Amino acid sequence: MSSYNILSNFLFIVLLLNFNFFISVNSYKLPKPKFEILKPQGIRISIPDTPGLRFFSFQGNINKAIALNQAGQISGEIYRKTNDKWIVEDQDVHLVDGDVIHYWIHVQVNEAVHEGEVQTWTVASRGEDQNIEKAETVTGELIFDDPFNTLNRSIWMYEVKAPLSPDYEFCVYHNEQHTFLTKIDSGKLRIKPVLLEDIYGENITTYGSLIVSDCTSIVPAECSRRATSFNILPPVLSSRLTTKESFSFRYGKIEIRAKFPEGDWLYPEMWLEPKYNSYGAGYSSGRVILGLARGNDNLINVSTGDIFDSRRLDYGFRIGTSTNVEDHFVSKIEREKPKWTKGFHVYTTIWNSNGFQFLVDGEEVGKLSPPSSGWMCGTNFDKMAPFDQEFYITIGVGVGGVRVFADGTISSGYKKPWRNISAKAMLQFWQARNKWLTSWKRENGQNIAFEIDYVRVWSL
């Protein structure tokens, strides 16, 4: 074949590829956005993902005309998809029936920019034919599945901070640079806490300073600390991972196969947390506990005989303001069988518009359903509020704090070292380390790890 023919064929192939690229890019048609009214107020606007989509912008005015390329009262520019959708959300806007949103959208697909004409959308009552749409999922569809063959950083984000309200845990949730805290081992995620002084040296807890690199908190005191008097540094390093930026859902079945950590004052964090604080910060917008057994071998209330150790499995949720947090739990206590920290179990939560159902290894532990007045006891709220919004998944290892371990308990013969309302709680915990640290060192310290085999979520 002559060099001319080779060159001609090459140019033809290049032209054909460019032509196909031109066709695929320019065949994109702007979709009609989906509008969803939020509770108690706000609006969510979304378009579906498509290959090559890089940017989505929405600009809209309420009951007021808008010009093309003009910024609106409702304004959002999105560079990353969420659950195969590009979503703009405004939780501050208050809309009523009959309001008209004048809007335009801008989308970039690969290198091509697509801009629509100005359009309108009208808020209508839920009883009428209108455009308020909900996420389209198939009943029983597996919508999330992580078998932890690797730690997928496009799914899991580290929460990095020295926590304060609402739980005041006695640890620092550190970043991915501390690889010894979080590992993938034989297809399982292992989160293993360590003492701060084992990494940074003796007495740093009492006399040191802490600057949390890559801190994800907006609270300055959760990003840097200096040990002064009884305000010591958190004496333990741990990890916490969330799907806040990648995956959230409203109503579904979540299943986690895991082995809980063993060791005094340790506990697994398996939660659903609100993607948006629609009802307020902290526990005001709720938190769902997807299974919890405390790491203590023997922890009882000597006055009542109540068991709080690793024989007890709790499920449920917390709700309320910082001064009035309510626990709604169901429990299963194994007095004869091996403790919940001794092996892997499948922890399941089914969450729908009528409440929660909790199971372990396929056996029901209990149900929680809202009263007729709802959990928030307000006439303006859905009965499931605050659990009528989207929630994301959190997993980690917690230490101590002021919420998980009841006062007035005895652990293997010694009194719980701190009171939950004490300003010196963390110091008192640390000063009693000679009593609890031996439980962390059994089996060469391997049993204090929280091991997760998989996390799966199905739609309902």
Coordinates of N, CA and C in Angstrom, one line a residue, residues 136-310:
E136 N -36.6 8.3 41.0 CA -37.1 7.1 40.4 C -36.3 5.9 40.6
T137 N -36.7 5.0 41.5 CA -36.0 3.8 41.8 C -36.9 2.6 41.7
V138 N -36.4 1.5 41.4 CA -37.2 0.3 41.3 C -37.3 -0.4 42.6
T139 N -38.5 -0.8 43.0 CA -38.6 -1.5 44.3 C -37.7 -2.7 44.4
G140 N -36.9 -2.8 45.5 CA -36.0 -4.0 45.6 C -34.7 -3.8 44.9
E141 N -34.5 -2.7 44.2 CA -33.3 -2.5 43.5 C -32.1 -2.3 44.4
L142 N -31.0 -3.0 44.1 CA -29.7 -2.8 44.9 C -29.1 -1.4 44.4
I143 N -29.1 -0.4 45.2 CA -28.7 0.9 44.8 C -27.4 1.3 45.4
F144 N -26.8 0.5 46.3 CA -25.5 0.7 46.9 C -24.9 -0.6 47.3
D145 N -23.7 -0.9 46.9 CA -23.0 -2.1 47.2 C -21.5 -1.9 47.3
D146 N -20.9 -2.0 48.5 CA -19.5 -1.9 48.6 C -19.0 -3.1 49.3
P147 N -18.3 -4.0 48.6 CA -17.7 -5.2 49.2 C -16.3 -5.0 49.8
F148 N -15.8 -3.8 49.8 CA -14.5 -3.4 50.3 C -13.4 -4.3 49.8
N149 N -13.4 -4.5 48.5 CA -12.2 -5.1 47.9 C -11.1 -4.0 47.9
T150 N -11.5 -2.8 47.8 CA -10.5 -1.6 48.0 C -11.3 -0.6 48.8
L151 N -10.6 0.4 49.3 CA -11.2 1.6 49.9 C -11.5 2.6 48.8
N152 N -12.7 2.6 48.3 CA -13.1 3.5 47.2 C -13.3 4.9 47.6
R153 N -12.3 5.8 47.3 CA -12.4 7.1 47.8 C -13.4 8.0 47.0
S154 N -13.9 7.5 45.9 CA -15.0 8.2 45.3 C -16.3 8.0 46.0
I155 N -16.3 7.0 46.9 CA -17.5 6.7 47.7 C -17.4 7.3 49.1
W156 N -16.2 6.9 49.8 CA -16.0 7.2 51.2 C -15.1 8.4 51.4
M157 N -15.6 9.4 52.2 CA -14.9 10.6 52.6 C -14.5 10.5 54.0
Y158 N -13.3 10.8 54.4 CA -12.9 10.9 55.8 C -13.5 12.1 56.5
E159 N -14.1 11.9 57.6 CA -14.5 13.0 58.5 C -13.3 13.2 59.4
V160 N -12.8 14.4 59.4 CA -11.5 14.7 60.1 C -11.8 15.8 61.1
K161 N -11.6 15.5 62.4 CA -11.9 16.5 63.4 C -11.6 16.0 64.8
A162 N -11.4 16.9 65.7 CA -11.4 16.5 67.2 C -12.8 16.9 67.7
P163 N -13.7 15.9 67.8 CA -15.1 16.2 67.9 C -15.5 16.9 69.3
L164 N -16.5 17.8 69.2 CA -17.1 18.4 70.3 C -18.6 18.0 70.3
S165 N -19.5 18.9 70.3 CA -21.0 18.6 70.3 C -21.4 17.8 69.0
P166 N -22.3 16.8 69.1 CA -23.1 16.6 70.3 C -22.6 15.5 71.2
D167 N -21.5 14.8 70.9 CA -21.2 13.6 71.6 C -19.8 13.7 72.4
Y168 N -19.0 14.6 72.0 CA -17.7 14.9 72.7 C -16.9 13.6 72.9
E169 N -16.7 12.8 71.8 CA -15.9 11.6 71.9 C -14.5 11.9 72.3
F170 N -13.9 10.9 72.9 CA -12.5 11.0 73.5 C -11.5 10.7 72.4
C171 N -11.6 11.1 71.2 CA -10.7 10.7 70.1 C -10.6 11.8 69.1
V172 N -9.6 11.7 68.2 CA -9.5 12.5 67.0 C -9.8 11.6 65.8
Y173 N -10.7 12.0 65.0 CA -10.9 11.3 63.8 C -10.0 11.9 62.7
H174 N -9.0 11.0 62.4 CA -7.9 11.5 61.6 C -8.0 11.3 60.1
N175 N -7.1 11.7 59.3 CA -7.2 11.7 57.8 C -6.5 10.4 57.3
E176 N -6.5 10.4 55.9 CA -6.0 9.2 55.3 C -4.5 9.0 55.3
Q177 N -3.8 10.0 55.8 CA -2.3 9.9 55.9 C -2.0 8.9 57.0
H178 N -2.8 8.7 58.0 CA -2.6 7.7 59.0 C -3.1 6.4 58.6
T179 N -2.4 5.8 57.7 CA -2.9 4.5 57.0 C -3.0 3.4 58.0
F180 N -2.4 3.4 59.2 CA -2.5 2.4 60.2 C -3.9 2.4 60.8
L181 N -4.6 3.4 60.7 CA -6.0 3.5 61.3 C -7.0 2.8 60.4
T182 N -6.9 2.9 59.1 CA -7.9 2.3 58.2 C -7.2 1.5 57.1
K183 N -7.5 0.2 57.0 CA -6.9 -0.7 56.0 C -7.9 -1.6 55.4
I184 N -7.6 -2.0 54.2 CA -8.4 -3.1 53.6 C -7.6 -4.4 53.8
D185 N -8.2 -5.4 54.4 CA -7.5 -6.7 54.7 C -8.4 -7.8 54.4
S186 N -8.0 -8.6 53.4 CA -8.7 -9.8 52.9 C -10.2 -9.5 52.6
G187 N -10.4 -8.4 51.9 CA -11.7 -8.0 51.5 C -12.6 -7.4 52.6
K188 N -12.0 -6.9 53.6 CA -12.7 -6.3 54.7 C -12.1 -5.0 55.1
L189 N -12.9 -4.0 55.5 CA -12.4 -2.7 56.0 C -12.1 -2.9 57.5
R190 N -10.9 -2.5 57.9 CA -10.6 -2.6 59.3 C -10.2 -1.2 59.8
I191 N -10.9 -0.7 60.8 CA -10.7 0.5 61.5 C -10.2 0.2 62.9
K192 N -8.9 0.6 63.2 CA -8.3 0.2 64.4 C -7.8 1.5 65.1
P193 N -8.3 1.8 66.3 CA -7.8 3.0 67.0 C -6.5 2.8 67.7
V194 N -5.8 3.9 67.9 CA -4.5 3.8 68.6 C -4.4 5.0 69.5
L195 N -3.5 4.8 70.5 CA -3.3 5.9 71.5 C -2.5 7.0 70.8
L196 N -2.9 8.3 71.1 CA -2.2 9.4 70.6 C -0.7 9.4 70.9
E197 N -0.4 9.0 72.2 CA 1.0 9.0 72.7 C 1.8 7.9 72.1
D198 N 1.2 6.9 71.6 CA 2.0 5.8 70.9 C 2.5 6.3 69.5
I199 N 1.9 7.3 69.0 CA 2.3 7.9 67.7 C 3.1 9.2 67.9
Y200 N 2.7 10.0 68.8 CA 3.3 11.4 68.9 C 4.2 11.6 70.2
G201 N 4.3 10.6 71.0 CA 5.2 10.7 72.1 C 4.5 10.9 73.5
E202 N 5.2 10.5 74.5 CA 4.7 10.5 75.9 C 4.4 12.0 76.3
N203 N 3.3 12.1 77.0 CA 2.8 13.4 77.6 C 2.3 14.4 76.6
I204 N 2.2 14.0 75.4 CA 1.6 15.0 74.4 C 0.1 15.2 74.7
T205 N -0.5 14.2 75.3 CA -2.0 14.4 75.6 C -2.2 15.4 76.7
T206 N -1.2 15.6 77.6 CA -1.4 16.5 78.7 C -0.8 17.9 78.4
Y207 N 0.3 17.9 77.6 CA 1.0 19.1 77.4 C 1.1 19.6 76.0
G208 N 0.6 18.9 75.0 CA 0.9 19.2 73.6 C -0.2 20.1 73.0
S209 N 0.1 20.3 71.7 CA -0.9 21.1 70.9 C -1.2 20.2 69.7
L210 N -2.4 20.4 69.1 CA -2.9 19.6 68.1 C -3.5 20.5 67.0
I211 N -3.0 20.3 65.8 CA -3.6 20.9 64.6 C -4.0 19.8 63.6
V212 N -5.3 19.7 63.4 CA -5.8 18.6 62.6 C -5.8 19.0 61.1
S213 N -4.8 18.4 60.4 CA -4.7 18.7 59.0 C -5.8 18.1 58.2
D214 N -6.3 18.8 57.2 CA -7.4 18.4 56.3 C -8.7 18.3 57.1
C215 N -8.8 19.2 58.2 CA -10.0 19.2 59.0 C -11.2 19.5 58.2
T216 N -12.3 18.7 58.4 CA -13.5 18.9 57.6 C -14.6 19.6 58.4
S217 N -14.3 20.0 59.7 CA -15.2 20.7 60.5 C -15.1 22.2 60.2
I218 N -16.3 22.9 60.4 CA -16.3 24.4 60.3 C -16.1 25.0 61.7
V219 N -16.0 24.2 62.7 CA -15.8 24.7 64.1 C -14.3 24.8 64.4
P220 N -13.8 25.9 64.7 CA -12.3 26.1 64.9 C -11.8 25.2 66.0
A221 N -12.5 25.0 67.1 CA -12.0 24.2 68.2 C -12.0 22.7 67.8
E222 N -12.6 22.3 66.8 CA -12.5 20.9 66.3 C -11.3 20.7 65.4
C223 N -10.7 21.8 65.0 CA -9.5 21.7 64.1 C -8.2 22.0 64.7
S224 N -8.2 22.6 65.9 CA -6.9 22.8 66.6 C -7.2 22.9 68.1
R225 N -6.3 22.3 68.9 CA -6.4 22.3 70.4 C -5.1 22.5 71.0
R226 N -5.1 23.1 72.2 CA -3.9 23.1 73.0 C -4.3 22.6 74.4
A227 N -3.5 21.6 74.9 CA -3.7 21.0 76.2 C -3.4 22.1 77.3
T228 N -4.5 22.4 78.1 CA -4.3 23.3 79.2 C -5.1 22.8 80.4
S229 N -4.4 22.7 81.6 CA -5.1 22.2 82.8 C -5.8 20.9 82.6
F230 N -7.1 20.8 82.9 CA -7.8 19.6 82.7 C -8.4 19.4 81.3
N231 N -8.2 20.4 80.4 CA -8.6 20.3 79.0 C -7.5 19.6 78.2
I232 N -7.3 18.3 78.3 CA -6.3 17.6 77.6 C -6.6 17.4 76.2
L233 N -5.7 16.9 75.4 CA -6.0 16.5 74.0 C -6.7 15.2 74.0
P234 N -7.5 15.0 73.0 CA -8.2 13.6 72.9 C -7.1 12.6 72.8
P235 N -7.1 11.6 73.7 CA -6.0 10.6 73.9 C -6.0 9.5 72.9
V236 N -6.9 9.4 72.0 CA -7.0 8.3 71.0 C -7.2 8.8 69.6
L237 N -6.5 8.2 68.7 CA -6.7 8.4 67.2 C -7.6 7.4 66.7
S238 N -8.6 7.8 65.8 CA -9.5 6.8 65.2 C -9.9 7.3 63.8
S239 N -10.8 6.6 63.2 CA -11.2 7.0 61.8 C -12.7 7.0 61.7
R240 N -13.3 7.8 60.9 CA -14.7 7.9 60.6 C -14.8 8.2 59.1
L241 N -15.6 7.4 58.4 CA -15.8 7.5 57.0 C -17.3 7.7 56.7
T242 N -17.6 8.6 55.7 CA -19.0 8.8 55.4 C -19.2 8.8 53.8
T243 N -20.5 8.7 53.4 CA -20.9 8.8 52.0 C -21.6 10.1 51.8
K244 N -21.3 11.1 52.6 CA -22.0 12.4 52.5 C -22.0 13.0 51.1
E245 N -20.8 12.9 50.5 CA -20.6 13.6 49.2 C -20.9 12.7 48.0
S246 N -21.2 11.4 48.3 CA -21.4 10.5 47.2 C -22.7 9.7 47.1
F247 N -23.3 9.4 48.3 CA -24.5 8.6 48.3 C -25.4 8.9 49.5
S248 N -26.6 9.1 49.2 CA -27.7 9.3 50.2 C -29.0 8.8 49.7
F249 N -29.9 8.5 50.6 CA -31.2 7.9 50.1 C -32.2 8.2 51.2
R250 N -33.5 8.1 50.7 CA -34.6 8.3 51.6 C -35.5 7.0 51.5
Y251 N -35.6 6.3 52.6 CA -36.3 5.0 52.7 C -35.6 3.9 51.9
G252 N -35.4 2.8 52.5 CA -34.7 1.7 51.9 C -34.3 0.6 53.0
K253 N -33.6 -0.4 52.5 CA -33.1 -1.4 53.4 C -31.6 -1.4 53.3
I254 N -31.0 -1.2 54.5 CA -29.5 -1.2 54.6 C -29.0 -2.4 55.4
E255 N -28.0 -3.1 54.8 CA -27.5 -4.3 55.4 C -26.0 -4.2 55.5
I256 N -25.5 -4.4 56.7 CA -24.0 -4.3 57.0 C -23.6 -5.6 57.7
R257 N -22.6 -6.3 57.1 CA -22.0 -7.4 57.8 C -20.7 -7.0 58.4
A258 N -20.6 -7.1 59.7 CA -19.5 -6.5 60.5 C -19.2 -7.3 61.7
K259 N -18.0 -7.1 62.2 CA -17.6 -7.6 63.5 C -17.2 -6.3 64.4
F260 N -17.8 -6.2 65.5 CA -17.7 -5.0 66.4 C -16.4 -5.1 67.2
P261 N -15.8 -3.9 67.5 CA -14.6 -3.8 68.3 C -14.7 -4.3 69.7
E262 N -13.7 -5.0 70.2 CA -13.7 -5.4 71.7 C -12.7 -4.4 72.4
G263 N -13.1 -4.1 73.6 CA -12.2 -3.2 74.4 C -13.1 -2.2 75.2
D264 N -12.7 -2.0 76.4 CA -13.5 -1.1 77.3 C -13.6 0.3 76.7
W265 N -14.9 0.8 76.6 CA -15.2 2.1 76.2 C -15.1 2.4 74.7
L266 N -15.0 1.3 73.9 CA -15.0 1.4 72.5 C -16.4 1.0 72.0
Y267 N -16.8 1.5 70.8 CA -18.0 1.1 70.2 C -18.0 1.4 68.7
P268 N -18.8 0.6 68.0 CA -18.8 0.8 66.5 C -19.8 2.0 66.2
E269 N -19.4 2.7 65.2 CA -20.3 3.8 64.6 C -20.9 3.3 63.3
M270 N -22.1 2.9 63.3 CA -22.8 2.5 62.1 C -24.1 3.4 62.1
W271 N -24.1 4.4 61.3 CA -25.2 5.4 61.4 C -25.8 5.8 60.0
L272 N -27.0 6.3 60.1 CA -27.5 7.1 59.0 C -27.6 8.5 59.5
E273 N -27.0 9.5 58.8 CA -27.0 10.9 59.2 C -27.7 11.7 58.2
P274 N -28.3 12.8 58.6 CA -29.1 13.6 57.6 C -28.1 14.4 56.6
K275 N -28.4 14.3 55.3 CA -27.6 15.0 54.4 C -27.8 16.5 54.5
Y276 N -29.0 16.9 54.9 CA -29.2 18.3 55.1 C -29.8 18.5 56.5
N277 N -29.4 19.5 57.2 CA -30.0 19.8 58.5 C -31.3 20.5 58.4
S278 N -32.3 19.8 57.8 CA -33.5 20.5 57.5 C -34.3 20.9 58.8
Y279 N -34.0 20.2 59.9 CA -34.8 20.5 61.1 C -33.8 21.0 62.2
G280 N -32.6 21.4 61.8 CA -31.7 21.9 62.8 C -30.4 21.1 62.9
A281 N -29.4 21.6 63.5 CA -28.1 21.0 63.6 C -28.1 19.9 64.8
G282 N -27.1 19.1 64.8 CA -27.0 18.1 65.9 C -28.0 17.1 65.7
Y283 N -28.6 16.6 66.8 CA -29.7 15.6 66.7 C -31.0 16.1 66.4
S284 N -31.2 17.4 66.1 CA -32.5 18.0 65.8 C -33.0 17.4 64.4
S285 N -32.0 17.0 63.6 CA -32.4 16.4 62.3 C -32.3 14.9 62.3
G286 N -31.9 14.3 63.5 CA -31.9 12.9 63.7 C -30.7 12.2 63.4
R287 N -30.5 11.0 64.0 CA -29.4 10.1 63.6 C -30.0 8.7 63.8
V288 N -29.8 7.8 62.9 CA -30.2 6.4 63.0 C -29.1 5.5 63.4
I289 N -29.2 4.7 64.4 CA -28.2 3.8 64.9 C -28.5 2.4 64.2
L290 N -27.6 2.0 63.4 CA -27.8 0.8 62.6 C -27.3 -0.5 63.3
G291 N -27.0 -0.4 64.6 CA -26.5 -1.5 65.3 C -25.3 -1.1 66.2
L292 N -25.3 -1.4 67.5 CA -24.3 -1.0 68.4 C -24.2 -2.0 69.6
A293 N -23.0 -2.4 69.8 CA -22.7 -3.2 71.0 C -21.4 -2.6 71.6
R294 N -21.4 -2.2 72.9 CA -20.3 -1.6 73.5 C -19.2 -2.7 73.7
G295 N -17.9 -2.2 73.7 CA -16.8 -3.2 73.7 C -16.5 -3.8 75.0
N296 N -17.1 -3.3 76.1 CA -16.8 -3.8 77.5 C -17.2 -5.2 77.6
D297 N -16.4 -6.1 78.3 CA -16.8 -7.5 78.5 C -18.0 -7.5 79.5
N298 N -17.9 -6.7 80.6 CA -18.9 -6.7 81.6 C -19.2 -5.3 82.1
L299 N -20.4 -4.8 81.8 CA -20.7 -3.4 82.1 C -22.2 -3.4 82.6
I300 N -22.4 -3.2 83.8 CA -23.8 -3.2 84.4 C -24.0 -2.0 85.3
N301 N -25.3 -1.7 85.4 CA -25.7 -0.7 86.4 C -26.0 -1.5 87.7
V302 N -25.2 -1.2 88.7 CA -25.3 -1.9 89.9 C -26.6 -1.7 90.7
S303 N -27.2 -0.6 90.4 CA -28.5 -0.3 91.1 C -29.7 -1.0 90.5
T304 N -29.7 -1.1 89.2 CA -30.8 -1.7 88.5 C -30.6 -3.1 87.9
G305 N -29.3 -3.4 87.8 CA -28.9 -4.7 87.1 C -28.9 -4.6 85.6
D306 N -29.2 -3.5 85.0 CA -29.3 -3.4 83.6 C -27.9 -3.7 83.0
I307 N -27.9 -4.4 81.8 CA -26.7 -4.8 81.1 C -26.4 -3.8 80.0
F308 N -25.2 -3.3 80.0 CA -24.8 -2.3 78.9 C -23.5 -2.8 78.2
D309 N -23.1 -4.0 78.4 CA -21.8 -4.5 77.8 C -22.1 -5.2 76.4
S310 N -21.1 -6.0 76.0 CA -21.1 -6.6 74.6 C -22.1 -7.7 74.5

